Amino acid sequence: MDSFSNILKNRQGVKPIKPPAYPWQDLALRVICDLGIPGFKRGAVFKVCKIKPAQQIAIALNDTKELCRSGAKWKYFFKIIDQK
């Protein structure tokens, strides 16, 4: 078992991960993770999640998972969200 000073020493080098400030940011991170969205499209996902209602994003995410079994799911997600 480590002493308290060793625990504090090891903790100083680690930066804590901040939780999302808004619910739409958490939703955007879930979409990015679930669909494997590439880095250059992350900003677009955050923008869509900020503008559109959460229910509409959730429906588009579920439709994408259900209808697009393989390939670039993120492209299909943007097509669905653009139509609604």
Short mmCIF file of N, CA and C in Angstrom, two decimals:
data_model
loop_
_atom_site.label_atom_id
_atom_site.label_comp_id
_atom_site.label_asym_id
_atom_site.label_seq_id
_atom_site.Cartn_x
_atom_site.Cartn_y
_atom_site.Cartn_z
N MET A 1 0.85 -1.17 0.00
CA MET A 1 0.00 0.00 0.00
C MET A 1 0.90 1.24 0.00
N ASP A 2 0.58 2.18 -0.88
CA ASP A 2 1.38 3.40 -1.01
C ASP A 2 1.08 4.37 0.12
N SER A 3 2.10 5.14 0.42
CA SER A 3 1.89 6.17 1.42
C SER A 3 1.17 7.36 0.77
N PHE A 4 0.63 8.19 1.61
CA PHE A 4 -0.14 9.34 1.13
C PHE A 4 0.72 10.29 0.28
N SER A 5 1.97 10.47 0.65
CA SER A 5 2.85 11.36 -0.11
C SER A 5 3.13 10.81 -1.51
N ASN A 6 3.25 9.50 -1.64
CA ASN A 6 3.45 8.90 -2.97
C ASN A 6 2.23 9.07 -3.86
N ILE A 7 1.07 8.93 -3.27
CA ILE A 7 -0.18 9.11 -4.03
C ILE A 7 -0.28 10.54 -4.54
N LEU A 8 0.01 11.52 -3.68
CA LEU A 8 -0.04 12.92 -4.10
C LEU A 8 1.02 13.23 -5.14
N LYS A 9 2.17 12.64 -5.03
CA LYS A 9 3.25 12.88 -5.97
C LYS A 9 2.87 12.36 -7.37
N ASN A 10 2.25 11.20 -7.41
CA ASN A 10 1.82 10.62 -8.69
C ASN A 10 0.65 11.39 -9.29
N ARG A 11 -0.17 11.96 -8.49
CA ARG A 11 -1.37 12.66 -8.96
C ARG A 11 -1.02 14.01 -9.58
N GLN A 12 0.06 14.64 -9.23
CA GLN A 12 0.40 15.97 -9.71
C GLN A 12 0.64 15.99 -11.21
N GLY A 13 1.10 14.92 -11.81
CA GLY A 13 1.37 14.89 -13.24
C GLY A 13 0.15 14.60 -14.08
N VAL A 14 -0.94 14.20 -13.47
CA VAL A 14 -2.15 13.81 -14.19
C VAL A 14 -3.13 14.97 -14.20
N LYS A 15 -3.59 15.35 -15.40
CA LYS A 15 -4.60 16.39 -15.50
C LYS A 15 -5.98 15.76 -15.44
N PRO A 16 -6.87 16.29 -14.62
CA PRO A 16 -8.22 15.72 -14.56
C PRO A 16 -9.01 16.05 -15.83
N ILE A 17 -9.82 15.11 -16.24
CA ILE A 17 -10.67 15.32 -17.42
C ILE A 17 -11.94 16.01 -16.97
N LYS A 18 -12.23 17.14 -17.59
CA LYS A 18 -13.41 17.91 -17.23
C LYS A 18 -14.65 17.28 -17.86
N PRO A 19 -15.74 17.23 -17.12
CA PRO A 19 -16.98 16.76 -17.72
C PRO A 19 -17.55 17.84 -18.64
N PRO A 20 -18.39 17.46 -19.58
CA PRO A 20 -19.00 18.46 -20.46
C PRO A 20 -19.81 19.48 -19.68
N ALA A 21 -19.75 20.74 -20.14
CA ALA A 21 -20.43 21.82 -19.44
C ALA A 21 -21.93 21.84 -19.76
N TYR A 22 -22.30 21.41 -20.95
CA TYR A 22 -23.69 21.45 -21.39
C TYR A 22 -24.14 20.05 -21.81
N PRO A 23 -25.42 19.78 -21.71
CA PRO A 23 -25.92 18.45 -22.11
C PRO A 23 -25.69 18.14 -23.59
N TRP A 24 -25.74 19.16 -24.45
CA TRP A 24 -25.55 18.90 -25.88
C TRP A 24 -24.11 18.48 -26.16
N GLN A 25 -23.15 18.88 -25.33
CA GLN A 25 -21.77 18.44 -25.51
C GLN A 25 -21.62 16.96 -25.19
N ASP A 26 -22.31 16.52 -24.17
CA ASP A 26 -22.29 15.10 -23.82
C ASP A 26 -22.93 14.27 -24.92
N LEU A 27 -24.02 14.78 -25.49
CA LEU A 27 -24.69 14.10 -26.60
C LEU A 27 -23.77 14.03 -27.82
N ALA A 28 -23.08 15.12 -28.10
CA ALA A 28 -22.15 15.14 -29.24
C ALA A 28 -21.02 14.13 -29.05
N LEU A 29 -20.50 14.04 -27.85
CA LEU A 29 -19.44 13.06 -27.58
C LEU A 29 -19.94 11.64 -27.73
N ARG A 30 -21.19 11.40 -27.35
CA ARG A 30 -21.78 10.07 -27.53
C ARG A 30 -21.93 9.73 -29.00
N VAL A 31 -22.38 10.71 -29.81
CA VAL A 31 -22.52 10.49 -31.25
C VAL A 31 -21.15 10.21 -31.87
N ILE A 32 -20.15 10.98 -31.49
CA ILE A 32 -18.80 10.81 -32.03
C ILE A 32 -18.26 9.42 -31.69
N CYS A 33 -18.48 8.99 -30.48
CA CYS A 33 -17.98 7.68 -30.05
C CYS A 33 -18.74 6.54 -30.73
N ASP A 34 -20.06 6.63 -30.78
CA ASP A 34 -20.88 5.55 -31.33
C ASP A 34 -20.68 5.36 -32.82
N LEU A 35 -20.51 6.45 -33.55
CA LEU A 35 -20.43 6.36 -35.01
C LEU A 35 -19.00 6.39 -35.55
N GLY A 36 -18.04 6.60 -34.69
CA GLY A 36 -16.66 6.63 -35.14
C GLY A 36 -16.38 7.80 -36.08
N ILE A 37 -16.83 8.96 -35.69
CA ILE A 37 -16.69 10.15 -36.53
C ILE A 37 -15.23 10.61 -36.52
N PRO A 38 -14.67 10.87 -37.71
CA PRO A 38 -13.27 11.30 -37.77
C PRO A 38 -13.07 12.70 -37.18
N GLY A 39 -11.83 13.01 -36.88
CA GLY A 39 -11.50 14.26 -36.21
C GLY A 39 -11.90 15.51 -36.95
N PHE A 40 -11.83 15.48 -38.27
CA PHE A 40 -12.15 16.69 -39.02
C PHE A 40 -13.65 16.99 -39.07
N LYS A 41 -14.49 16.08 -38.61
CA LYS A 41 -15.94 16.31 -38.58
C LYS A 41 -16.49 16.49 -37.17
N ARG A 42 -15.62 16.48 -36.17
CA ARG A 42 -16.08 16.63 -34.79
C ARG A 42 -16.76 17.98 -34.55
N GLY A 43 -16.22 19.02 -35.12
CA GLY A 43 -16.81 20.36 -34.95
C GLY A 43 -18.22 20.43 -35.51
N ALA A 44 -18.43 19.75 -36.63
CA ALA A 44 -19.77 19.73 -37.23
C ALA A 44 -20.77 19.02 -36.34
N VAL A 45 -20.33 17.97 -35.68
CA VAL A 45 -21.22 17.24 -34.77
C VAL A 45 -21.60 18.12 -33.58
N PHE A 46 -20.62 18.82 -33.03
CA PHE A 46 -20.91 19.71 -31.91
C PHE A 46 -21.88 20.82 -32.32
N LYS A 47 -21.70 21.35 -33.52
CA LYS A 47 -22.58 22.41 -34.00
C LYS A 47 -24.01 21.90 -34.19
N VAL A 48 -24.15 20.73 -34.78
CA VAL A 48 -25.48 20.15 -34.99
C VAL A 48 -26.15 19.87 -33.65
N CYS A 49 -25.40 19.33 -32.71
CA CYS A 49 -25.97 19.01 -31.40
C CYS A 49 -26.35 20.26 -30.62
N LYS A 50 -25.67 21.35 -30.88
CA LYS A 50 -26.00 22.61 -30.20
C LYS A 50 -27.27 23.23 -30.79
N ILE A 51 -27.43 23.13 -32.11
CA ILE A 51 -28.54 23.78 -32.79
C ILE A 51 -29.83 22.96 -32.74
N LYS A 52 -29.72 21.68 -33.02
CA LYS A 52 -30.91 20.82 -33.12
C LYS A 52 -31.33 20.32 -31.73
N PRO A 53 -32.60 19.98 -31.58
CA PRO A 53 -33.07 19.41 -30.31
C PRO A 53 -32.46 18.03 -30.06
N ALA A 54 -32.28 17.70 -28.80
CA ALA A 54 -31.64 16.44 -28.42
C ALA A 54 -32.44 15.23 -28.92
N GLN A 55 -33.75 15.35 -28.91
CA GLN A 55 -34.61 14.25 -29.37
C GLN A 55 -34.37 13.96 -30.84
N GLN A 56 -34.21 15.00 -31.64
CA GLN A 56 -33.96 14.83 -33.07
C GLN A 56 -32.59 14.19 -33.32
N ILE A 57 -31.60 14.56 -32.54
CA ILE A 57 -30.27 13.97 -32.65
C ILE A 57 -30.33 12.49 -32.28
N ALA A 58 -31.05 12.16 -31.22
CA ALA A 58 -31.16 10.78 -30.77
C ALA A 58 -31.86 9.92 -31.82
N ILE A 59 -32.90 10.46 -32.45
CA ILE A 59 -33.60 9.72 -33.50
C ILE A 59 -32.68 9.48 -34.69
N ALA A 60 -31.94 10.50 -35.09
CA ALA A 60 -31.01 10.35 -36.21
C ALA A 60 -29.91 9.34 -35.88
N LEU A 61 -29.43 9.35 -34.65
CA LEU A 61 -28.40 8.41 -34.23
C LEU A 61 -28.94 6.98 -34.28
N ASN A 62 -30.13 6.77 -33.76
CA ASN A 62 -30.73 5.42 -33.78
C ASN A 62 -31.02 4.96 -35.20
N ASP A 63 -31.52 5.86 -36.05
CA ASP A 63 -31.77 5.50 -37.45
C ASP A 63 -30.48 5.13 -38.16
N THR A 64 -29.42 5.85 -37.88
CA THR A 64 -28.13 5.56 -38.49
C THR A 64 -27.63 4.19 -38.07
N LYS A 65 -27.72 3.89 -36.79
CA LYS A 65 -27.27 2.59 -36.29
C LYS A 65 -28.09 1.46 -36.90
N GLU A 66 -29.38 1.69 -37.08
CA GLU A 66 -30.26 0.65 -37.58
C GLU A 66 -30.12 0.44 -39.08
N LEU A 67 -29.97 1.51 -39.85
CA LEU A 67 -30.00 1.40 -41.30
C LEU A 67 -28.64 1.24 -41.95
N CYS A 68 -27.61 1.75 -41.34
CA CYS A 68 -26.27 1.69 -41.93
C CYS A 68 -25.43 0.69 -41.14
N ARG A 69 -25.36 -0.52 -41.64
CA ARG A 69 -24.64 -1.58 -40.93
C ARG A 69 -23.13 -1.52 -41.16
N SER A 70 -22.69 -1.05 -42.31
CA SER A 70 -21.26 -0.99 -42.60
C SER A 70 -20.96 0.28 -43.38
N GLY A 71 -19.69 0.57 -43.52
CA GLY A 71 -19.30 1.77 -44.26
C GLY A 71 -19.18 2.98 -43.33
N ALA A 72 -19.22 4.15 -43.93
CA ALA A 72 -19.07 5.40 -43.20
C ALA A 72 -20.41 5.81 -42.59
N LYS A 73 -20.62 5.41 -41.35
CA LYS A 73 -21.88 5.71 -40.67
C LYS A 73 -22.06 7.21 -40.46
N TRP A 74 -20.96 7.91 -40.28
CA TRP A 74 -21.06 9.34 -40.00
C TRP A 74 -21.62 10.11 -41.18
N LYS A 75 -21.33 9.66 -42.41
CA LYS A 75 -21.90 10.33 -43.59
C LYS A 75 -23.42 10.14 -43.61
N TYR A 76 -23.86 8.95 -43.28
CA TYR A 76 -25.29 8.67 -43.25
C TYR A 76 -25.97 9.49 -42.16
N PHE A 77 -25.31 9.65 -41.03
CA PHE A 77 -25.86 10.46 -39.93
C PHE A 77 -26.11 11.89 -40.40
N PHE A 78 -25.15 12.47 -41.11
CA PHE A 78 -25.32 13.85 -41.58
C PHE A 78 -26.41 13.96 -42.63
N LYS A 79 -26.59 12.92 -43.44
CA LYS A 79 -27.68 12.93 -44.42
C LYS A 79 -29.03 12.92 -43.72
N ILE A 80 -29.16 12.08 -42.70
CA ILE A 80 -30.42 12.00 -41.96
C ILE A 80 -30.71 13.30 -41.21
N ILE A 81 -29.72 13.84 -40.54
CA ILE A 81 -29.94 15.05 -39.75
C ILE A 81 -30.23 16.25 -40.64
N ASP A 82 -29.70 16.23 -41.86
CA ASP A 82 -29.95 17.33 -42.79
C ASP A 82 -31.37 17.30 -43.32
N GLN A 83 -31.97 16.11 -43.44
CA GLN A 83 -33.32 15.98 -43.96
C GLN A 83 -34.37 16.41 -42.94
N LYS A 84 -34.05 16.36 -41.66
CA LYS A 84 -35.05 16.66 -40.63
C LYS A 84 -35.04 18.10 -40.24
#
